[in-house]
mmCIF file of C-alpha atoms in Angstrom:
data_model
loop_
_atom_site.group_PDB
_atom_site.id
_atom_site.type_symbol
_atom_site.label_atom_id
_atom_site.label_comp_id
_atom_site.label_asym_id
_atom_site.label_seq_id
_atom_site.Cartn_x
_atom_site.Cartn_y
_atom_site.Cartn_z
ATOM 1 C CA MET A 1 22.326 -25.316 -1.542
ATOM 2 C CA GLU A 2 20.052 -25.732 1.473
ATOM 3 C CA LEU A 3 16.292 -25.363 1.649
ATOM 4 C CA GLN A 4 16.604 -22.786 4.415
ATOM 5 C CA GLN A 5 18.839 -20.662 2.193
ATOM 6 C CA LEU A 6 16.122 -20.652 -0.446
ATOM 7 C CA GLU A 7 13.492 -19.681 2.145
ATOM 8 C CA TYR A 8 15.669 -16.769 3.261
ATOM 9 C CA PHE A 9 16.263 -15.806 -0.368
ATOM 10 C CA LEU A 10 12.489 -15.770 -1.000
ATOM 11 C CA ALA A 11 11.950 -13.532 2.021
ATOM 12 C CA ILE A 12 14.380 -10.868 0.802
ATOM 13 C CA ALA A 13 13.184 -11.260 -2.806
ATOM 14 C CA HIS A 14 9.542 -10.583 -1.884
ATOM 15 C CA ILE A 15 10.122 -7.925 0.782
ATOM 16 C CA GLY A 16 13.070 -6.042 -0.720
ATOM 17 C CA ASN A 17 14.541 -4.980 2.615
ATOM 18 C CA PHE A 18 17.028 -6.918 4.752
ATOM 19 C CA THR A 19 15.736 -5.614 8.096
ATOM 20 C CA LYS A 20 12.083 -6.436 7.377
ATOM 21 C CA ALA A 21 12.920 -9.767 5.740
ATOM 22 C CA ALA A 22 15.015 -10.815 8.751
ATOM 23 C CA LYS A 23 12.093 -10.062 11.080
ATOM 24 C CA ALA A 24 9.732 -12.026 8.839
ATOM 25 C CA VAL A 25 11.851 -15.189 9.083
ATOM 26 C CA SER A 26 12.816 -14.562 12.731
ATOM 27 C CA ILE A 27 16.585 -14.257 12.347
ATOM 28 C CA THR A 28 19.023 -11.364 12.700
ATOM 29 C CA GLN A 29 19.784 -9.127 9.740
ATOM 30 C CA SER A 30 23.441 -10.170 9.821
ATOM 31 C CA ALA A 31 22.500 -13.874 9.753
ATOM 32 C CA LEU A 32 20.231 -13.286 6.766
ATOM 33 C CA SER A 33 22.967 -11.366 4.968
ATOM 34 C CA ARG A 34 25.525 -14.129 5.599
ATOM 35 C CA SER A 35 23.112 -16.772 4.313
ATOM 36 C CA ILE A 36 22.539 -14.879 1.046
ATOM 37 C CA ILE A 37 26.276 -14.298 0.590
ATOM 38 C CA ARG A 38 26.954 -18.031 1.053
ATOM 39 C CA LEU A 39 24.265 -18.845 -1.498
ATOM 40 C CA GLU A 40 25.788 -16.399 -3.991
ATOM 41 C CA LYS A 41 29.245 -17.890 -3.481
ATOM 42 C CA GLU A 42 27.888 -21.406 -3.969
ATOM 43 C CA LEU A 43 26.143 -20.433 -7.209
ATOM 44 C CA GLY A 44 28.996 -18.213 -8.358
ATOM 45 C CA VAL A 45 26.729 -15.287 -9.242
ATOM 46 C CA GLN A 46 25.339 -12.131 -7.640
ATOM 47 C CA LEU A 47 21.660 -12.542 -6.800
ATOM 48 C CA LEU A 48 20.871 -9.118 -5.323
ATOM 49 C CA ASN A 49 21.495 -5.488 -6.142
ATOM 50 C CA ARG A 50 22.452 -3.832 -2.854
ATOM 51 C CA ASN A 51 23.316 -0.343 -4.067
ATOM 52 C CA THR A 52 19.901 1.175 -3.329
ATOM 53 C CA LYS A 53 17.683 1.496 -0.275
ATOM 54 C CA GLU A 54 15.420 -1.172 -1.743
ATOM 55 C CA VAL A 55 17.124 -4.485 -2.480
ATOM 56 C CA THR A 56 16.304 -5.759 -5.976
ATOM 57 C CA LEU A 57 17.043 -8.965 -7.848
ATOM 58 C CA THR A 58 19.711 -9.274 -10.501
ATOM 59 C CA ARG A 59 18.899 -11.270 -13.635
ATOM 60 C CA TYR A 60 20.396 -14.296 -11.879
ATOM 61 C CA GLY A 61 18.199 -13.600 -8.865
ATOM 62 C CA GLU A 62 15.143 -13.488 -11.135
ATOM 63 C CA MET A 63 16.166 -16.849 -12.603
ATOM 64 C CA LEU A 64 16.505 -18.395 -9.151
ATOM 65 C CA LEU A 65 13.241 -16.922 -7.844
ATOM 66 C CA ALA A 66 10.862 -19.136 -9.826
ATOM 67 C CA HIS A 67 12.861 -22.278 -9.045
ATOM 68 C CA ALA A 68 13.124 -21.410 -5.333
ATOM 69 C CA GLU A 69 9.382 -20.832 -5.032
ATOM 70 C CA ARG A 70 8.656 -24.166 -6.687
ATOM 71 C CA ILE A 71 11.186 -26.049 -4.517
ATOM 72 C CA VAL A 72 9.877 -24.574 -1.259
ATOM 73 C CA LYS A 73 6.279 -25.208 -2.285
ATOM 74 C CA GLU A 74 6.981 -28.828 -3.208
ATOM 75 C CA GLU A 75 8.940 -29.449 -0.010
ATOM 76 C CA THR A 76 6.077 -28.046 2.054
ATOM 77 C CA ALA A 77 3.593 -30.197 0.144
ATOM 78 C CA ALA A 78 5.638 -33.325 0.864
ATOM 79 C CA LYS A 79 5.690 -32.634 4.609
ATOM 80 C CA MET A 80 2.055 -31.592 4.776
ATOM 81 C CA GLU A 81 0.555 -34.556 2.896
ATOM 82 C CA ILE A 82 -2.757 -35.063 4.642
ATOM 83 C CA ASP A 83 -6.332 -36.095 3.817
ATOM 84 C CA ARG A 84 -7.815 -34.361 0.770
ATOM 85 C CA PRO A 85 -10.699 -32.601 2.610
ATOM 86 C CA ASP A 86 -8.356 -30.929 5.091
ATOM 87 C CA LYS A 87 -6.099 -29.738 2.284
ATOM 88 C CA GLN A 88 -8.918 -27.541 1.046
ATOM 89 C CA ILE A 89 -9.445 -25.711 4.357
ATOM 90 C CA ILE A 90 -7.750 -22.493 5.479
ATOM 91 C CA ASN A 91 -8.100 -21.382 9.093
ATOM 92 C CA LEU A 92 -8.088 -17.594 8.888
ATOM 93 C CA SER A 93 -8.361 -15.167 11.808
ATOM 94 C CA PHE A 94 -8.678 -11.397 11.611
ATOM 95 C CA LEU A 95 -9.509 -8.251 13.544
ATOM 96 C CA HIS A 96 -13.163 -7.234 13.839
ATOM 97 C CA SER A 97 -12.598 -4.056 11.828
ATOM 98 C CA LEU A 98 -11.241 -5.947 8.819
ATOM 99 C CA GLY A 99 -14.259 -8.215 8.413
ATOM 100 C CA SER A 100 -16.254 -5.711 6.400
ATOM 101 C CA TYR A 101 -13.856 -5.077 3.529
ATOM 102 C CA ILE A 102 -10.289 -6.502 3.423
ATOM 103 C CA VAL A 103 -11.091 -10.099 4.398
ATOM 104 C CA PRO A 104 -14.173 -10.538 2.138
ATOM 105 C CA ARG A 105 -12.230 -9.018 -0.764
ATOM 106 C CA LEU A 106 -9.358 -11.483 -0.372
ATOM 107 C CA ILE A 107 -11.545 -14.555 0.116
ATOM 108 C CA SER A 108 -13.817 -13.743 -2.818
ATOM 109 C CA SER A 109 -10.915 -13.139 -5.199
ATOM 110 C CA PHE A 110 -8.978 -16.232 -4.063
ATOM 111 C CA ARG A 111 -11.948 -18.588 -4.429
ATOM 112 C CA LYS A 112 -12.420 -17.584 -8.076
ATOM 113 C CA ASN A 113 -9.414 -19.778 -8.884
ATOM 114 C CA HIS A 114 -9.892 -22.158 -5.920
ATOM 115 C CA PRO A 115 -13.663 -22.840 -5.816
ATOM 116 C CA GLN A 116 -13.220 -25.944 -3.618
ATOM 117 C CA CYS A 117 -11.353 -24.019 -0.933
ATOM 118 C CA LYS A 118 -13.213 -23.503 2.333
ATOM 119 C CA PHE A 119 -12.368 -21.048 5.090
ATOM 120 C CA LYS A 120 -12.800 -21.436 8.830
ATOM 121 C CA LEU A 121 -13.010 -17.852 10.040
ATOM 122 C CA ASN A 122 -12.469 -16.267 13.424
ATOM 123 C CA GLN A 123 -12.717 -12.622 14.536
ATOM 124 C CA ASP A 124 -11.094 -11.342 17.702
ATOM 125 C CA ASN A 125 -8.717 -8.854 19.289
ATOM 126 C CA SER A 126 -4.920 -8.787 18.998
ATOM 127 C CA THR A 127 -4.321 -10.694 22.247
ATOM 128 C CA VAL A 128 -6.587 -13.614 21.326
ATOM 129 C CA LEU A 129 -5.310 -13.694 17.738
ATOM 130 C CA THR A 130 -1.745 -14.034 19.019
ATOM 131 C CA GLU A 131 -2.749 -16.930 21.275
ATOM 132 C CA ARG A 132 -4.547 -18.696 18.421
ATOM 133 C CA LEU A 133 -1.457 -18.503 16.217
ATOM 134 C CA ILE A 134 0.863 -19.804 18.939
ATOM 135 C CA LYS A 135 -1.490 -22.679 19.822
ATOM 136 C CA GLY A 136 -1.894 -23.674 16.173
ATOM 137 C CA LYS A 137 -5.626 -22.924 16.109
ATOM 138 C CA THR A 138 -5.311 -20.700 13.045
ATOM 139 C CA ASP A 139 -3.108 -20.797 9.951
ATOM 140 C CA LEU A 140 -2.959 -17.104 9.150
ATOM 141 C CA CYS A 141 -4.017 -13.883 10.793
ATOM 142 C CA ILE A 142 -4.845 -10.581 9.095
ATOM 143 C CA CYS A 143 -4.242 -7.872 11.634
ATOM 144 C CA SER A 144 -2.666 -4.496 12.363
ATOM 145 C CA ASN A 145 -0.164 -5.811 14.872
ATOM 146 C CA LEU A 146 0.189 -8.630 17.375
ATOM 147 C CA LEU A 147 1.841 -9.108 20.732
ATOM 148 C CA MET A 148 5.555 -9.737 20.374
ATOM 149 C CA ASN A 149 6.521 -13.397 20.086
ATOM 150 C CA GLU A 150 9.711 -14.907 18.705
ATOM 151 C CA THR A 151 7.910 -17.437 16.480
ATOM 152 C CA ILE A 152 5.392 -15.091 14.831
ATOM 153 C CA GLY A 153 6.207 -13.781 11.360
ATOM 154 C CA TRP A 154 4.390 -10.738 9.988
ATOM 155 C CA LEU A 155 4.433 -9.039 6.574
ATOM 156 C CA PRO A 156 2.623 -5.804 5.631
ATOM 157 C CA LEU A 157 -0.276 -5.762 3.181
ATOM 158 C CA CYS A 158 -1.431 -2.134 3.175
ATOM 159 C CA SER A 159 -1.864 0.895 5.405
ATOM 160 C CA GLU A 160 -4.785 3.116 6.400
ATOM 161 C CA GLU A 161 -4.729 6.739 7.462
ATOM 162 C CA LEU A 162 -6.240 7.517 10.870
ATOM 163 C CA PHE A 163 -8.739 10.363 11.170
ATOM 164 C CA VAL A 164 -10.279 12.255 14.056
ATOM 165 C CA ILE A 165 -14.052 11.908 13.692
ATOM 166 C CA VAL A 166 -16.573 14.295 15.233
ATOM 167 C CA PRO A 167 -20.376 14.710 14.961
ATOM 168 C CA LEU A 168 -21.495 16.838 12.021
ATOM 169 C CA ASP A 169 -22.793 19.559 14.354
ATOM 170 C CA HIS A 170 -19.558 19.695 16.370
ATOM 171 C CA PRO A 171 -17.638 23.029 16.222
ATOM 172 C CA LEU A 172 -14.576 21.204 14.871
ATOM 173 C CA ALA A 173 -16.640 19.852 11.951
ATOM 174 C CA LYS A 174 -16.131 23.182 10.186
ATOM 175 C CA ARG A 175 -12.433 22.388 9.867
ATOM 176 C CA GLU A 176 -10.617 20.004 7.546
ATOM 177 C CA SER A 177 -7.803 19.030 9.918
ATOM 178 C CA VAL A 178 -6.991 19.055 13.632
ATOM 179 C CA ASN A 179 -4.260 17.908 15.985
ATOM 180 C CA LEU A 180 -4.738 15.805 19.102
ATOM 181 C CA LYS A 181 -4.473 18.812 21.392
ATOM 182 C CA ASP A 182 -7.637 20.163 19.747
ATOM 183 C CA ILE A 183 -9.614 17.256 21.232
ATOM 184 C CA ALA A 184 -7.842 17.124 24.604
ATOM 185 C CA ASP A 185 -10.980 18.252 26.457
ATOM 186 C CA GLU A 186 -13.449 16.144 24.454
ATOM 187 C CA SER A 187 -15.110 12.886 25.561
ATOM 188 C CA PHE A 188 -13.246 10.125 23.730
ATOM 189 C CA ILE A 189 -14.841 6.988 22.278
ATOM 190 C CA THR A 190 -12.325 4.225 21.634
ATOM 191 C CA LEU A 191 -11.687 0.479 21.480
ATOM 192 C CA LYS A 192 -10.847 -1.688 24.467
ATOM 193 C CA PRO A 193 -7.195 -1.711 25.644
ATOM 194 C CA PHE A 194 -6.200 -5.034 24.037
ATOM 195 C CA TYR A 195 -6.943 -3.883 20.476
ATOM 196 C CA GLY A 196 -4.045 -2.795 18.263
ATOM 197 C CA LEU A 197 -5.826 0.409 17.223
ATOM 198 C CA ARG A 198 -6.249 1.370 20.872
ATOM 199 C CA LEU A 199 -2.553 0.760 21.529
ATOM 200 C CA LEU A 200 -1.704 2.964 18.550
ATOM 201 C CA ALA A 201 -4.028 5.716 19.798
ATOM 202 C CA ASN A 202 -2.426 5.533 23.242
ATOM 203 C CA GLN A 203 1.025 5.970 21.688
ATOM 204 C CA LEU A 204 -0.135 9.029 19.738
ATOM 205 C CA PHE A 205 -1.655 10.636 22.824
ATOM 206 C CA ASP A 206 1.513 9.934 24.826
ATOM 207 C CA MET A 207 3.628 11.550 22.087
ATOM 208 C CA THR A 208 1.420 14.643 22.210
ATOM 209 C CA GLY A 209 1.232 14.817 26.006
ATOM 210 C CA VAL A 210 -2.559 14.513 25.991
ATOM 211 C CA THR A 211 -4.585 12.350 28.376
ATOM 212 C CA PRO A 212 -7.913 11.506 26.705
ATOM 213 C CA HIS A 213 -11.171 11.578 28.672
ATOM 214 C CA ILE A 214 -12.450 8.125 27.796
ATOM 215 C CA GLU A 215 -16.234 7.938 27.674
ATOM 216 C CA PHE A 216 -16.648 4.436 26.237
ATOM 217 C CA GLU A 217 -14.520 1.451 25.176
ATOM 218 C CA GLY A 218 -15.949 -0.873 22.528
ATOM 219 C CA ASP A 219 -15.095 -3.888 20.369
ATOM 220 C CA GLU A 220 -16.027 -2.603 16.916
ATOM 221 C CA ILE A 221 -14.892 0.438 14.913
ATOM 222 C CA VAL A 222 -18.406 0.719 13.464
ATOM 223 C CA THR A 223 -19.855 0.883 17.000
ATOM 224 C CA VAL A 224 -17.375 3.611 17.918
ATOM 225 C CA ALA A 225 -18.285 5.612 14.801
ATOM 226 C CA ASN A 226 -22.033 5.309 15.471
ATOM 227 C CA LEU A 227 -21.590 6.513 19.053
ATOM 228 C CA VAL A 228 -19.690 9.526 17.752
ATOM 229 C CA ALA A 229 -22.564 10.166 15.346
ATOM 230 C CA ALA A 230 -24.878 10.039 18.380
ATOM 231 C CA ASP A 231 -22.887 12.922 19.881
ATOM 232 C CA LEU A 232 -21.343 10.918 22.728
ATOM 233 C CA GLY A 233 -17.832 12.105 21.933
ATOM 234 C CA VAL A 234 -15.054 12.035 19.344
ATOM 235 C CA SER A 235 -12.694 9.295 18.210
ATOM 236 C CA LEU A 236 -9.570 8.374 16.236
ATOM 237 C CA ILE A 237 -10.179 5.642 13.625
ATOM 238 C CA PRO A 238 -9.527 4.694 9.983
ATOM 239 C CA LYS A 239 -12.203 5.415 7.391
ATOM 240 C CA ILE A 240 -13.658 2.056 6.446
ATOM 241 C CA PRO A 241 -16.352 1.349 3.822
ATOM 242 C CA GLY A 242 -19.922 2.098 4.902
ATOM 243 C CA MET A 243 -19.145 5.072 7.110
ATOM 244 C CA ASP A 244 -20.119 7.713 4.560
ATOM 245 C CA ARG A 245 -23.756 7.393 5.616
ATOM 246 C CA LEU A 246 -23.002 8.349 9.224
ATOM 247 C CA ASN A 247 -23.486 11.874 10.546
ATOM 248 C CA VAL A 248 -19.803 12.354 11.285
ATOM 249 C CA LYS A 249 -16.970 14.436 9.836
ATOM 250 C CA PHE A 250 -13.580 12.852 9.146
ATOM 251 C CA LEU A 251 -10.808 15.306 9.965
ATOM 252 C CA LYS A 252 -7.214 14.804 8.892
ATOM 253 C CA LEU A 253 -4.772 14.531 11.766
ATOM 254 C CA SER A 254 -2.196 17.253 11.133
ATOM 255 C CA SER A 255 -0.006 16.359 14.105
ATOM 256 C CA PRO A 256 1.086 13.702 14.634
ATOM 257 C CA HIS A 257 0.255 12.188 11.242
ATOM 258 C CA CYS A 258 -0.438 8.483 11.569
ATOM 259 C CA ARG A 259 -1.344 5.398 9.563
ATOM 260 C CA ARG A 260 -2.328 1.902 10.676
ATOM 261 C CA THR A 261 -0.478 -0.861 8.859
ATOM 262 C CA ILE A 262 -2.427 -4.035 8.088
ATOM 263 C CA GLY A 263 -0.445 -7.221 7.611
ATOM 264 C CA ILE A 264 -0.612 -11.004 7.521
ATOM 265 C CA ALA A 265 0.872 -13.086 10.341
ATOM 266 C CA TRP A 266 1.729 -16.756 10.791
ATOM 267 C CA ASP A 267 3.638 -18.994 13.188
ATOM 268 C CA THR A 268 7.078 -19.527 11.647
ATOM 269 C CA SER A 269 7.632 -22.646 13.768
ATOM 270 C CA ARG A 270 4.802 -24.453 11.950
ATOM 271 C CA LEU A 271 4.720 -25.597 8.337
ATOM 272 C CA LEU A 272 2.030 -24.043 6.168
ATOM 273 C CA SER A 273 0.072 -26.353 3.886
ATOM 274 C CA PRO A 274 0.493 -25.665 0.144
ATOM 275 C CA LEU A 275 -2.975 -24.094 -0.010
ATOM 276 C CA VAL A 276 -2.324 -21.820 2.980
ATOM 277 C CA TYR A 277 1.051 -20.840 1.542
ATOM 278 C CA GLU A 278 -0.637 -20.037 -1.770
ATOM 279 C CA PHE A 279 -3.261 -17.864 -0.051
ATOM 280 C CA GLN A 280 -0.547 -16.042 1.900
ATOM 281 C CA LYS A 281 1.317 -15.253 -1.317
ATOM 282 C CA PHE A 282 -1.964 -14.291 -3.009
ATOM 283 C CA ALA A 283 -2.746 -11.824 -0.196
ATOM 284 C CA LEU A 284 0.686 -10.220 -0.445
ATOM 285 C CA ASP A 285 0.475 -9.965 -4.229
ATOM 286 C CA SER A 286 -3.053 -8.503 -4.052
ATOM 287 C CA PHE A 287 -1.825 -5.466 -2.139
ATOM 288 C CA ALA A 288 1.553 -5.107 -3.858
ATOM 289 C CA ASP A 289 0.566 -1.745 -5.388
ATOM 290 C CA GLU A 290 -0.617 -0.362 -2.033
ATOM 291 C CA ARG A 291 2.550 -0.882 -0.017
#
């Protein structure tokens, strides 16, 4: 039994899907499948139920899970033995839009059981966040998506529905839902091109055959929403806490329907300290009911 086999086993155990688990550990689906089969042959038992769309653990898989998590955690701790102060620090980066609700929620809950843990925080766009991960300047990144890189692993936490927002006195505000063609002639307020939400909006407009008339490009979703409230245009954003006070109407997008997936990313070529690994698992467990 090899440590790497256990790491691959943990990936499929936590994610429940071979395709997504393979991406998370940066190997092909066939390689992941072969590794699990070898592990099962070595142990002489079946670890996974593969007869459904979602892969589940057998009773033997459940038995192995706790041991595998402990082995991987201990092995990581042995390799990452460093000075005590540094072991209590997590370098966490995240998108601007997540700093008002998801990130504070995770940090506050985690520190209840880890009061000595300190966080070094950084907010930025997807391009910069990718660079920070690759250069080892951050341990984890909470984001919607990052630029493609062979060493970056990413697992989903939750998803958010995207809405078209318009000023309260806008003619469309009388409706409950719209499609993108309904706002084809409107001034569009959006984020700058290197933000994941902007890339997603561009994809939706391309799918619909609509070219938006961009009035302003900003860095913050809250700024975009306030400019819409000021009657400078319309936008396409998720509904984040604190926006209920704004003079805007959130309209469901009937076509194409879209959600933004928020996940946690790390550089798979670097070892995570035990504390960082624990926070990563805590974040995934915290949103288990929302995936």
